[in-house]
CSV table of C-alpha atoms in Angstrom, one decimal:
chain,number,residue,atom,x,y,z
J,1,MET,CA,37.9,52.1,-24.9
J,2,ARG,CA,38.9,55.5,-26.3
J,3,ALA,CA,38.9,58.8,-24.3
J,4,CYS,CA,36.9,61.8,-25.5
J,5,GLY,CA,37.8,65.5,-25.3
J,6,ARG,CA,41.3,66.2,-26.7
J,7,GLY,CA,41.6,63.0,-28.6
J,8,THR,CA,44.2,61.5,-26.3
J,9,GLY,CA,43.7,57.8,-25.7
J,10,VAL,CA,43.9,56.1,-22.4
J,11,GLY,CA,44.6,52.3,-22.4
J,12,VAL,CA,43.5,50.1,-19.6
J,13,SER,CA,45.4,46.9,-19.2
J,14,VAL,CA,44.8,44.4,-16.4
J,15,SER,CA,47.3,41.5,-15.9
J,16,PRO,CA,47.1,38.8,-13.3
J,17,THR,CA,49.5,39.0,-10.4
J,18,VAL,CA,51.1,35.8,-9.2
J,19,THR,CA,51.7,35.7,-5.5
J,20,PRO,CA,53.7,33.1,-3.7
J,21,GLY,CA,51.8,30.5,-1.8
J,22,LYS,CA,48.4,29.0,-2.5
J,23,PRO,CA,45.6,31.2,-1.3
J,24,SER,CA,42.4,29.6,-0.1
J,25,LEU,CA,39.3,29.4,-2.3
J,26,THR,CA,37.5,32.0,-0.2
J,27,SER,CA,40.3,34.5,-0.3
J,28,ALA,CA,40.6,34.2,-4.1
J,29,ARG,CA,36.9,34.8,-4.6
J,30,VAL,CA,37.0,37.8,-2.3
J,31,CYS,CA,40.0,39.3,-4.1
J,32,SER,CA,38.4,38.8,-7.5
J,33,ILE,CA,35.2,40.4,-6.4
J,34,VAL,CA,37.1,43.4,-4.9
J,35,LEU,CA,39.1,43.9,-8.1
J,36,ALA,CA,36.0,43.7,-10.3
J,37,VAL,CA,33.9,46.2,-8.4
J,38,PRO,CA,35.3,49.4,-10.0
J,39,VAL,CA,35.2,48.0,-13.5
J,40,VAL,CA,31.6,46.7,-13.1
J,41,THR,CA,30.5,49.9,-11.4
J,42,VAL,CA,31.9,52.2,-14.1
J,43,ALA,CA,30.4,50.1,-16.9
J,44,ALA,CA,27.0,50.1,-15.2
J,45,TRP,CA,27.1,53.8,-14.7
J,46,THR,CA,28.1,54.4,-18.3
J,47,VAL,CA,25.1,52.4,-19.5
J,48,VAL,CA,22.8,54.4,-17.1
J,49,ALA,CA,24.3,57.8,-18.2
J,50,ASN,CA,24.0,57.0,-21.9
J,51,SER,CA,20.4,55.9,-21.4
J,52,LEU,CA,19.7,59.3,-19.7
J,53,GLN,CA,21.7,61.1,-22.5
J,54,VAL,CA,23.4,63.2,-19.9
J,55,GLY,CA,26.5,62.9,-17.8
J,56,PHE,CA,30.1,63.5,-18.2
J,57,CYS,CA,30.0,63.1,-21.9
J,58,GLN,CA,27.3,63.6,-24.4
J,59,VAL,CA,25.8,60.7,-26.3
J,60,ASP,CA,27.8,61.5,-29.5
J,61,ASP,CA,31.0,61.9,-27.6
J,62,GLU,CA,33.4,59.2,-26.6
J,63,ILE,CA,33.8,58.2,-23.0
J,64,ASP,CA,36.5,59.8,-21.0
J,65,LEU,CA,37.5,57.5,-18.1
J,66,ARG,CA,39.5,60.3,-16.5
J,67,GLN,CA,36.4,62.0,-15.4
J,68,TYR,CA,35.2,58.8,-13.6
J,69,ILE,CA,38.5,58.4,-12.0
J,70,ARG,CA,38.5,62.0,-10.8
J,71,VAL,CA,35.0,61.5,-9.3
J,72,LEU,CA,36.2,58.4,-7.4
J,73,ILE,CA,39.3,60.2,-6.2
J,74,ARG,CA,37.3,63.2,-5.1
J,75,TYR,CA,34.9,61.0,-3.0
J,76,ARG,CA,37.5,58.4,-2.0
J,77,VAL,CA,37.1,59.3,1.7
J,78,TRP,CA,33.4,58.6,1.7
J,79,ILE,CA,33.8,55.4,-0.4
J,80,VAL,CA,36.5,54.0,1.8
J,81,GLY,CA,34.7,55.0,5.0
J,82,LEU,CA,31.5,53.3,4.0
J,83,VAL,CA,33.4,50.2,2.9
J,84,VAL,CA,35.3,50.0,6.2
J,85,ALA,CA,32.2,50.8,8.3
J,86,ALA,CA,30.2,48.0,6.5
J,87,ALA,CA,33.0,45.5,7.0
J,88,VAL,CA,33.4,46.4,10.7
J,89,ILE,CA,29.7,46.2,11.3
J,90,ALA,CA,29.4,42.9,9.5
J,91,PHE,CA,32.4,41.5,11.4
J,92,ALA,CA,30.9,42.6,14.7
J,93,VAL,CA,27.5,41.2,14.0
J,94,SER,CA,28.9,37.9,12.8
J,95,SER,CA,31.1,37.8,16.0
J,96,ILE,CA,28.1,38.4,18.3
J,97,MET,CA,25.8,35.9,16.7
J,98,PRO,CA,26.1,32.4,18.1
J,99,PRO,CA,27.7,29.9,15.8
J,100,SER,CA,25.6,27.1,14.2
J,101,TYR,CA,26.9,23.7,13.3
J,102,GLU,CA,25.6,21.6,10.4
J,103,ALA,CA,25.6,17.8,10.2
J,104,SER,CA,24.2,15.7,7.3
J,105,ALA,CA,23.2,12.0,7.0
J,106,LEU,CA,22.4,10.1,3.8
J,107,VAL,CA,19.5,7.7,3.3
J,108,ALA,CA,19.6,5.3,0.3
J,109,ILE,CA,16.3,4.1,-1.2
J,110,THR,CA,17.0,1.0,-3.4
J,111,GLY,CA,14.0,-1.3,-3.1
J,112,PRO,CA,14.0,-4.9,-1.8
J,113,ARG,CA,17.1,-7.0,-2.3
J,114,TYR,CA,15.3,-10.2,-3.2
J,115,ARG,CA,12.2,-10.7,-5.4
J,116,MET,CA,10.7,-14.2,-5.2
J,117,GLN,CA,7.9,-15.7,-7.2
J,118,PHE,CA,6.5,-19.1,-6.3
J,119,ASP,CA,3.2,-18.7,-8.0
J,120,SER,CA,2.6,-16.7,-11.2
J,121,ARG,CA,-1.1,-16.2,-10.4
J,122,MET,CA,-0.4,-13.5,-7.8
J,123,GLN,CA,2.3,-11.1,-8.7
J,124,ASP,CA,3.5,-7.8,-7.2
J,125,VAL,CA,4.0,-4.5,-9.0
J,126,PRO,CA,7.8,-4.0,-9.1
J,127,PHE,CA,9.0,-1.3,-6.7
J,128,ASP,CA,10.7,1.6,-8.5
J,129,PRO,CA,12.4,4.1,-6.1
J,130,ARG,CA,12.3,6.8,-8.8
J,131,ALA,CA,8.5,6.6,-9.0
J,132,PHE,CA,8.2,8.2,-5.6
J,133,ALA,CA,11.2,10.5,-5.7
J,134,LYS,CA,9.2,13.7,-5.5
J,135,GLY,CA,7.6,12.6,-2.2
J,136,TYR,CA,10.7,11.4,-0.4
J,137,THR,CA,11.6,14.9,0.9
J,138,GLN,CA,8.1,15.6,2.0
J,139,LEU,CA,7.9,12.3,3.9
J,140,ALA,CA,11.2,13.1,5.6
J,141,GLU,CA,9.9,16.5,6.9
J,142,SER,CA,6.5,15.2,7.9
J,143,ASP,CA,5.3,15.5,11.5
J,144,ASP,CA,5.2,11.8,12.0
J,145,VAL,CA,8.9,11.6,11.5
J,146,ILE,CA,9.9,14.9,13.1
J,147,ASN,CA,7.9,14.2,16.3
J,148,ALA,CA,10.3,11.4,17.2
J,149,LEU,CA,13.3,13.8,17.2
J,150,LEU,CA,11.9,16.0,20.0
J,151,GLU,CA,13.0,13.5,22.6
J,152,VAL,CA,16.5,13.4,21.1
J,153,ALA,CA,16.7,17.2,21.1
J,154,ALA,CA,15.5,17.4,24.7
J,155,ALA,CA,18.1,14.9,25.8
J,156,GLN,CA,21.0,16.9,24.1
J,157,ARG,CA,19.9,20.3,25.3
J,158,PRO,CA,20.7,21.7,28.8
J,159,ALA,CA,18.3,20.8,31.6
J,160,ASP,CA,17.4,24.4,32.2
J,161,ALA,CA,16.7,25.1,28.6
J,162,ALA,CA,13.1,25.6,27.3
J,163,PRO,CA,11.6,22.7,25.5
J,164,LEU,CA,12.1,22.8,21.7
J,165,ALA,CA,8.9,23.5,19.8
J,166,LEU,CA,8.0,21.4,16.7
J,167,SER,CA,8.0,24.5,14.5
J,168,ALA,CA,11.5,25.5,15.7
J,169,LEU,CA,12.7,21.9,15.0
J,170,HIS,CA,11.3,22.1,11.5
J,171,GLU,CA,13.4,25.2,10.8
J,172,MET,CA,16.5,23.3,11.9
J,173,LEU,CA,16.0,20.5,9.4
J,174,THR,CA,16.4,20.4,5.7
J,175,ALA,CA,15.8,17.4,3.4
J,176,SER,CA,17.0,17.4,-0.2
J,177,ALA,CA,17.1,14.8,-3.0
J,178,VAL,CA,20.4,13.8,-4.5
J,179,GLY,CA,20.9,12.4,-8.0
J,180,ASP,CA,17.9,10.6,-9.4
J,181,GLY,CA,16.0,10.9,-6.1
J,182,ASN,CA,16.9,7.5,-4.6
J,183,LEU,CA,19.4,9.3,-2.3
J,184,VAL,CA,18.1,11.7,0.3
J,185,GLN,CA,20.4,14.1,2.3
J,186,LEU,CA,19.1,15.0,5.7
J,187,THR,CA,20.8,18.2,7.1
J,188,VAL,CA,20.5,19.6,10.6
J,189,ARG,CA,21.6,23.0,11.9
J,190,ALA,CA,22.1,23.2,15.7
J,191,ALA,CA,23.9,25.2,18.3
J,192,THR,CA,26.3,22.4,19.2
J,193,PRO,CA,28.1,19.8,17.1
J,194,GLU,CA,26.8,16.9,19.2
J,195,LEU,CA,23.2,18.0,18.9
J,196,ALA,CA,23.5,18.4,15.1
J,197,ALA,CA,25.0,14.9,14.7
J,198,ALA,CA,22.6,13.3,17.1
J,199,LEU,CA,19.6,14.8,15.4
J,200,ALA,CA,20.8,13.9,11.9
J,201,ASN,CA,21.4,10.3,12.8
J,202,ALA,CA,18.2,10.0,14.7
J,203,TRP,CA,16.3,11.6,11.8
J,204,ALA,CA,17.9,9.2,9.4
J,205,GLU,CA,17.0,6.1,11.5
J,206,ARG,CA,13.4,7.3,12.0
J,207,TYR,CA,13.1,8.1,8.3
J,208,VAL,CA,14.4,4.7,7.2
J,209,GLY,CA,11.9,3.0,9.6
J,210,HIS,CA,9.1,5.1,8.3
J,211,LEU,CA,9.9,4.3,4.6
J,212,ASN,CA,10.3,0.6,5.4
J,213,ALA,CA,6.9,0.5,7.2
J,214,LEU,CA,5.3,2.5,4.3
J,215,TYR,CA,6.8,0.8,1.3
J,216,GLY,CA,8.3,-2.4,2.8
J,217,LYS,CA,6.9,-5.9,3.1
J,218,GLN,CA,6.3,-6.0,6.9
J,219,GLN,CA,2.8,-4.5,6.6
J,220,ASP,CA,2.0,-6.8,3.6
J,221,LEU,CA,3.5,-9.7,5.6
J,222,THR,CA,1.1,-9.1,8.5
J,223,GLU,CA,-1.9,-8.8,6.2
J,224,LEU,CA,-0.9,-12.0,4.3
J,225,GLU,CA,-0.6,-13.9,7.5
J,226,THR,CA,-4.1,-12.9,8.5
J,227,GLN,CA,-5.4,-13.8,5.1
J,228,VAL,CA,-3.7,-17.2,5.1
J,229,VAL,CA,-5.2,-18.0,8.6
J,230,GLN,CA,-8.7,-17.0,7.3
J,231,ALA,CA,-8.2,-19.1,4.1
J,232,LYS,CA,-7.1,-22.1,6.1
J,233,GLU,CA,-10.2,-21.8,8.4
J,234,ARG,CA,-12.4,-21.6,5.3
J,235,VAL,CA,-10.8,-24.8,3.9
J,236,GLU,CA,-11.3,-26.6,7.2
J,237,GLN,CA,-14.9,-25.5,7.4
J,238,ALA,CA,-15.5,-26.6,3.8
J,239,ASP,CA,-14.0,-30.0,4.6
J,240,GLN,CA,-16.2,-30.4,7.7
J,241,GLU,CA,-19.3,-29.4,5.8
J,242,LEU,CA,-18.4,-31.7,2.9
J,243,ALA,CA,-17.7,-34.6,5.3
J,244,ALA,CA,-21.0,-34.1,7.0
J,245,LEU,CA,-22.9,-33.9,3.7
J,246,ARG,CA,-21.2,-37.0,2.4
J,247,ARG,CA,-22.1,-38.8,5.6
J,248,ASP,CA,-25.7,-37.7,5.4
J,249,TYR,CA,-25.8,-38.3,1.7
J,250,GLY,CA,-24.7,-41.9,2.2
J,251,LEU,CA,-21.4,-42.0,0.3
J,252,GLY,CA,-19.5,-45.1,1.3
J,253,TYR,CA,-22.7,-47.2,1.8
J,254,ARG,CA,-22.0,-50.9,1.7
J,255,PRO,CA,-24.9,-53.0,0.2
J,256,SER,CA,-23.9,-55.9,2.5
J,257,ALA,CA,-25.2,-54.0,5.5
J,258,ALA,CA,-28.3,-55.5,6.9
J,259,PRO,CA,-31.2,-53.5,5.4
J,260,ASP,CA,-33.9,-55.0,7.6
J,261,LEU,CA,-32.4,-53.8,10.9
J,262,ALA,CA,-33.8,-50.8,12.6
J,263,GLU,CA,-32.5,-47.6,11.0
J,264,PRO,CA,-30.1,-45.7,13.3
J,265,PRO,CA,-30.1,-41.9,12.9
J,266,SER,CA,-26.6,-42.0,11.2
J,267,ILE,CA,-27.8,-44.1,8.2
J,268,GLY,CA,-27.2,-42.1,5.0
J,269,LEU,CA,-29.8,-40.6,2.8
J,270,MET,CA,-28.8,-42.8,-0.2
J,271,TYR,CA,-29.2,-45.9,1.9
J,272,ARG,CA,-32.7,-44.9,3.0
J,273,LEU,CA,-33.6,-44.1,-0.6
J,274,GLN,CA,-32.3,-47.5,-1.7
J,275,ASP,CA,-34.1,-49.3,1.1
J,276,ARG,CA,-37.4,-47.5,0.5
J,277,THR,CA,-37.2,-48.1,-3.2
J,278,ARG,CA,-36.5,-51.9,-2.6
J,279,ARG,CA,-39.4,-52.1,-0.2
J,280,LEU,CA,-41.7,-50.2,-2.6
J,281,ALA,CA,-40.8,-52.6,-5.3
J,282,ASP,CA,-41.5,-55.7,-3.1
J,283,ASN,CA,-44.8,-54.4,-1.9
J,284,GLU,CA,-45.9,-53.5,-5.5
J,285,ALA,CA,-45.0,-57.0,-6.6
J,286,ARG,CA,-46.9,-58.5,-3.6
J,287,SER,CA,-49.9,-56.3,-4.4
J,288,LEU,CA,-49.8,-57.6,-8.0
J,289,ARG,CA,-49.6,-61.2,-6.8
J,290,ILE,CA,-52.5,-60.7,-4.4
J,291,ALA,CA,-54.6,-59.3,-7.2
J,292,GLN,CA,-53.9,-62.5,-9.2
J,293,LEU,CA,-54.9,-64.6,-6.2
J,294,ILE,CA,-58.1,-62.6,-5.7
J,295,GLU,CA,-59.0,-63.4,-9.3
J,296,GLU,CA,-58.3,-67.1,-8.7
J,297,ALA,CA,-60.4,-67.1,-5.5
J,298,GLN,CA,-63.3,-65.5,-7.4
J,299,GLN,CA,-63.1,-68.2,-10.0
J,300,ILE,CA,-63.2,-70.9,-7.3
J,301,VAL,CA,-66.3,-69.4,-5.8
J,302,GLU,CA,-68.0,-69.2,-9.1
J,303,ARG,CA,-67.2,-72.8,-10.2
J,304,ALA,CA,-67.7,-74.9,-6.9
J,305,ASP,CA,-67.3,-78.2,-8.7
J,306,GLU,CA,-65.3,-81.3,-7.9
J,307,ALA,CA,-62.1,-79.6,-8.7
J,308,ALA,CA,-62.7,-76.8,-6.2
J,309,PRO,CA,-60.9,-78.5,-3.2
J,310,ALA,CA,-57.7,-78.9,-5.2
J,311,LEU,CA,-57.9,-75.3,-6.3
J,312,VAL,CA,-58.5,-74.1,-2.8
J,313,SER,CA,-55.5,-76.1,-1.6
J,314,GLY,CA,-53.3,-74.5,-4.3
J,315,LEU,CA,-54.6,-71.1,-3.5
J,316,LEU,CA,-53.9,-71.7,0.1
J,317,ALA,CA,-50.3,-72.8,-0.7
J,318,ASP,CA,-49.7,-69.6,-2.7
J,319,MET,CA,-51.0,-67.5,0.1
J,320,LEU,CA,-48.7,-69.3,2.5
J,321,GLY,CA,-45.8,-68.7,0.1
J,322,LEU,CA,-46.5,-65.0,0.0
J,323,GLY,CA,-46.5,-64.9,3.8
J,324,LEU,CA,-50.0,-63.4,3.8
J,325,PHE,CA,-50.9,-65.2,7.1
J,326,SER,CA,-48.7,-63.1,9.4
J,327,ALA,CA,-49.3,-61.4,12.6
J,328,ASP,CA,-50.8,-58.1,11.3
J,329,ASN,CA,-54.2,-56.6,11.0
J,330,THR,CA,-55.5,-59.4,8.7
J,331,GLY,CA,-58.1,-61.6,10.4
J,332,LEU,CA,-57.5,-65.3,11.0
J,333,VAL,CA,-58.8,-67.8,8.4
J,334,GLN,CA,-59.8,-71.3,9.6
J,335,ILE,CA,-60.0,-74.0,7.0
J,336,ASN,CA,-60.7,-77.7,7.6
J,337,LEU,CA,-58.7,-79.6,5.0
J,338,GLY,CA,-60.3,-82.9,6.0
J,339,ASP,CA,-63.9,-81.9,5.1
J,340,ILE,CA,-63.3,-78.9,3.0
J,341,ASP,CA,-66.2,-76.8,1.7
J,342,ALA,CA,-64.7,-75.3,-1.4
J,343,ARG,CA,-67.2,-72.5,-1.8
J,344,ALA,CA,-67.0,-71.4,1.8
J,345,SER,CA,-63.2,-71.8,2.0
J,346,ALA,CA,-62.9,-69.8,-1.2
J,347,ARG,CA,-65.0,-67.0,0.2
J,348,ALA,CA,-63.0,-66.9,3.4
J,349,LEU,CA,-59.7,-66.8,1.4
J,350,LEU,CA,-61.2,-64.1,-0.9
J,351,GLU,CA,-62.0,-61.9,2.1
J,352,ALA,CA,-58.6,-62.4,3.5
J,353,LEU,CA,-56.9,-61.6,0.2
J,354,ARG,CA,-59.0,-58.4,-0.2
J,355,ALA,CA,-58.0,-57.2,3.3
J,356,LYS,CA,-54.4,-58.0,2.6
J,357,GLN,CA,-54.6,-56.1,-0.7
J,358,THR,CA,-56.0,-53.1,1.1
J,359,ALA,CA,-53.2,-53.1,3.6
J,360,THR,CA,-50.5,-53.7,1.0
J,361,GLN,CA,-51.8,-50.8,-1.1
J,362,ALA,CA,-51.6,-48.5,1.9
J,363,VAL,CA,-48.0,-49.6,2.4
J,364,VAL,CA,-47.2,-49.0,-1.2
J,365,GLU,CA,-48.6,-45.5,-1.1
J,366,GLN,CA,-46.6,-44.8,2.0
J,367,TYR,CA,-43.4,-46.0,0.4
J,368,ARG,CA,-44.1,-44.0,-2.8
J,369,GLY,CA,-44.4,-40.8,-0.7
J,370,GLU,CA,-41.2,-41.6,1.2
J,371,VAL,CA,-39.4,-42.4,-2.0
J,372,ALA,CA,-40.6,-39.2,-3.7
J,373,ALA,CA,-39.5,-37.1,-0.7
J,374,LEU,CA,-36.2,-38.9,-0.5
J,375,GLN,CA,-35.5,-38.3,-4.2
J,376,ALA,CA,-36.2,-34.6,-3.8
J,377,GLU,CA,-33.9,-34.4,-0.8
J,378,VAL,CA,-31.2,-36.3,-2.7
J,379,ALA,CA,-31.5,-33.9,-5.6
J,380,GLN,CA,-31.1,-31.0,-3.2
J,381,ARG,CA,-28.2,-32.6,-1.4
J,382,GLN,CA,-26.6,-33.4,-4.8
J,383,MET,CA,-26.7,-29.7,-5.8
J,384,GLN,CA,-25.4,-28.7,-2.3
J,385,LEU,CA,-22.6,-31.3,-2.7
J,386,GLU,CA,-21.6,-29.9,-6.1
J,387,GLN,CA,-21.6,-26.3,-4.6
J,388,LEU,CA,-19.5,-27.4,-1.7
J,389,LEU,CA,-17.0,-29.2,-4.0
J,390,ARG,CA,-16.6,-26.1,-6.1
J,391,ALA,CA,-16.2,-23.9,-3.0
J,392,GLN,CA,-13.7,-26.3,-1.5
J,393,GLN,CA,-11.7,-26.2,-4.7
J,394,VAL,CA,-11.7,-22.4,-4.7
J,395,ASP,CA,-10.8,-22.2,-1.0
J,396,GLN,CA,-7.9,-24.7,-1.5
J,397,ASN,CA,-6.6,-22.8,-4.5
J,398,THR,CA,-6.8,-19.5,-2.5
J,399,TYR,CA,-5.1,-21.0,0.4
J,400,LEU,CA,-2.2,-22.4,-1.7
J,401,VAL,CA,-1.7,-19.1,-3.6
J,402,LEU,CA,-1.7,-17.1,-0.3
J,403,SER,CA,0.6,-19.5,1.3
J,404,ASN,CA,3.1,-19.2,-1.6
J,405,LYS,CA,2.8,-15.4,-1.5
J,406,LEU,CA,3.4,-15.5,2.3
J,407,GLN,CA,6.6,-17.4,1.8
J,408,GLU,CA,7.7,-14.9,-0.9
J,409,SER,CA,7.0,-12.0,1.4
J,410,ARG,CA,8.9,-13.6,4.3
J,411,VAL,CA,11.9,-13.9,2.1
J,412,GLU,CA,11.6,-10.4,0.7
J,413,ALA,CA,10.9,-8.9,4.1
J,414,ASP,CA,14.5,-9.7,5.2
J,415,GLY,CA,15.6,-6.9,2.8
J,416,ASP,CA,14.5,-3.3,3.5
J,417,ILE,CA,13.9,-0.9,0.8
J,418,ALA,CA,15.7,2.0,2.6
J,419,ARG,CA,18.8,2.0,4.7
J,420,VAL,CA,21.2,4.6,6.2
J,421,ALA,CA,23.9,5.1,3.6
J,422,GLY,CA,26.0,7.6,5.7
J,423,ARG,CA,25.9,8.6,9.3
J,424,ALA,CA,26.7,12.1,10.5
J,425,ALA,CA,29.8,12.9,12.5
J,426,PRO,CA,30.0,16.0,14.9
J,427,PRO,CA,31.2,18.9,12.7
J,428,GLU,CA,34.5,20.5,13.7
J,429,MET,CA,33.8,24.0,12.3
J,430,PRO,CA,30.7,26.2,12.4
J,431,ALA,CA,28.5,26.3,9.3
J,432,GLY,CA,28.5,29.3,7.0
J,433,ARG,CA,31.2,31.3,5.2
J,434,GLY,CA,32.9,32.7,8.3
J,435,ARG,CA,33.4,36.2,9.6
J,436,LEU,CA,36.0,37.1,7.1
J,437,PHE,CA,33.8,36.2,4.2
J,438,THR,CA,30.9,38.0,5.7
J,439,SER,CA,33.0,41.2,6.2
J,440,ALA,CA,34.4,41.0,2.7
J,441,LEU,CA,30.9,40.6,1.2
J,442,ALA,CA,29.6,43.5,3.2
J,443,ALA,CA,32.5,45.7,2.1
J,444,VAL,CA,31.9,44.8,-1.6
J,445,VAL,CA,28.2,45.7,-1.3
J,446,ALA,CA,29.0,48.9,0.5
J,447,GLY,CA,31.6,49.8,-2.2
J,448,VAL,CA,29.2,49.2,-5.0
J,449,VAL,CA,26.4,51.3,-3.3
J,450,SER,CA,28.8,54.1,-2.5
J,451,VAL,CA,30.2,54.3,-6.0
J,452,PHE,CA,26.8,54.5,-7.5
J,453,ALA,CA,25.9,57.1,-4.9
J,454,VAL,CA,28.8,59.4,-5.7
J,455,PHE,CA,28.2,59.1,-9.4
J,456,PHE,CA,24.6,60.0,-8.9
J,457,ILE,CA,25.5,63.0,-6.8
J,458,GLU,CA,28.0,64.2,-9.4
J,459,TYR,CA,25.4,63.7,-12.1
J,460,TRP,CA,22.9,65.8,-10.1
J,461,ARG,CA,25.4,68.6,-9.6
J,462,GLN,CA,26.3,68.8,-13.2
J,463,GLY,CA,22.6,69.0,-14.0
J,464,GLU,CA,22.1,72.0,-11.6
J,465,SER,CA,25.2,74.0,-12.8
J,466,PRO,CA,23.8,75.0,-16.3
J,467,VAL,CA,20.6,76.1,-14.7
J,468,ALA,CA,22.4,78.3,-12.1
J,469,ALA,CA,24.7,79.8,-14.8
J,470,ALA,CA,21.7,80.7,-16.9
J,471,ALA,CA,19.9,82.3,-13.9
J,472,GLY,CA,23.0,84.4,-13.1
J,473,ALA,CA,23.3,85.6,-16.7
J,474,ALA,CA,19.7,86.7,-16.7
J,475,GLN,CA,20.1,88.7,-13.6
J,476,ALA,CA,23.2,90.4,-14.9
J,477,GLY,CA,21.4,91.3,-18.1
């Protein structure tokens, strides 16, 4: 810079001063701020004065630093007094306020350690910790997690102390994401070091448990176990239904079984159908043979010649071979083979054959109805059997897939997705910058404000001086 006025220049040179020893980081910062206050203040005031186009120099003039220095020297008592007063007040306030201690714990969110895959038909979506990074801090500060810390806080506080409210506990806790978000720092501010460390560690443990329960495999494991049990029950039920249907349907029927025995209730449907079909065929064949015998008997009645006795004997032999003379509803036929009357015998046989034909036709119709009903039932059972076989296959596949998934989840459940990476130790020093730093900061702020104030006062006075001089000249004139 160059000075205005008489053209004399004033050079300002600042060189660092090396002091023996190694000052602390806080002291170095305070010294730098204190040394920079006058320079920054003068530069700021210069900008303000130039913008207002008034001040110690006109806009077209060069800046004269001596005028600023004279103003600072003139008001040095006020400036120093305000700085000292601010520092003393800040020191007193920081000394009166109770100290607070800060403890931090770290929680690492890495995902499961193991990833198993026994069956490719049922796959999990890979867990990416960074996908939920924005919500980790909100989960850490949720009421579900913080409520568990009230008991820890009550145990660490004095017995006569008032219980800590949830809102007050929230103000003591701060959760922040570190790095890519898979590391969460849990910070606690408390009145004692032990309380801060205890709350931080309890918070970390509760938070880890909440994350593992929310994103871990334990909940999936419980659900899978329930699903596996249900799938197994469905498989067993399908097996029982299929076994009952096969038993009723007649699978495993042995043709060597005695078909003429009385049918127990456990005989299968297919056996009954086969038996009724066989009986229907036998009765239809018998009915056809009876019809042939009826024609022969009619021919004997019509002929009645010397060959009739032989024909009657042959007809009688055929009837005996068919078993037509059995203990049923057919009437008894008496024939005297010694003195046979061919015509009368033929008529008697014809009547017996016609009665037997009527009874046989009734049996045939009965068996036809039973066979038709059994065929319809067999078709229905066949469709039901196919449905049960398909359902059994689906249930078995579902059970196998869920069983494999359950084994995968059991292996993966041994590794949690979150764990405590660093536990908090009781802090040795109170949190914050300390009373010295607070006092120095208050002194710097007071110095800046006071310098601006004296410059403004001087600026205001210089603005009033020309007006007063002009008023005095007018009165003198």
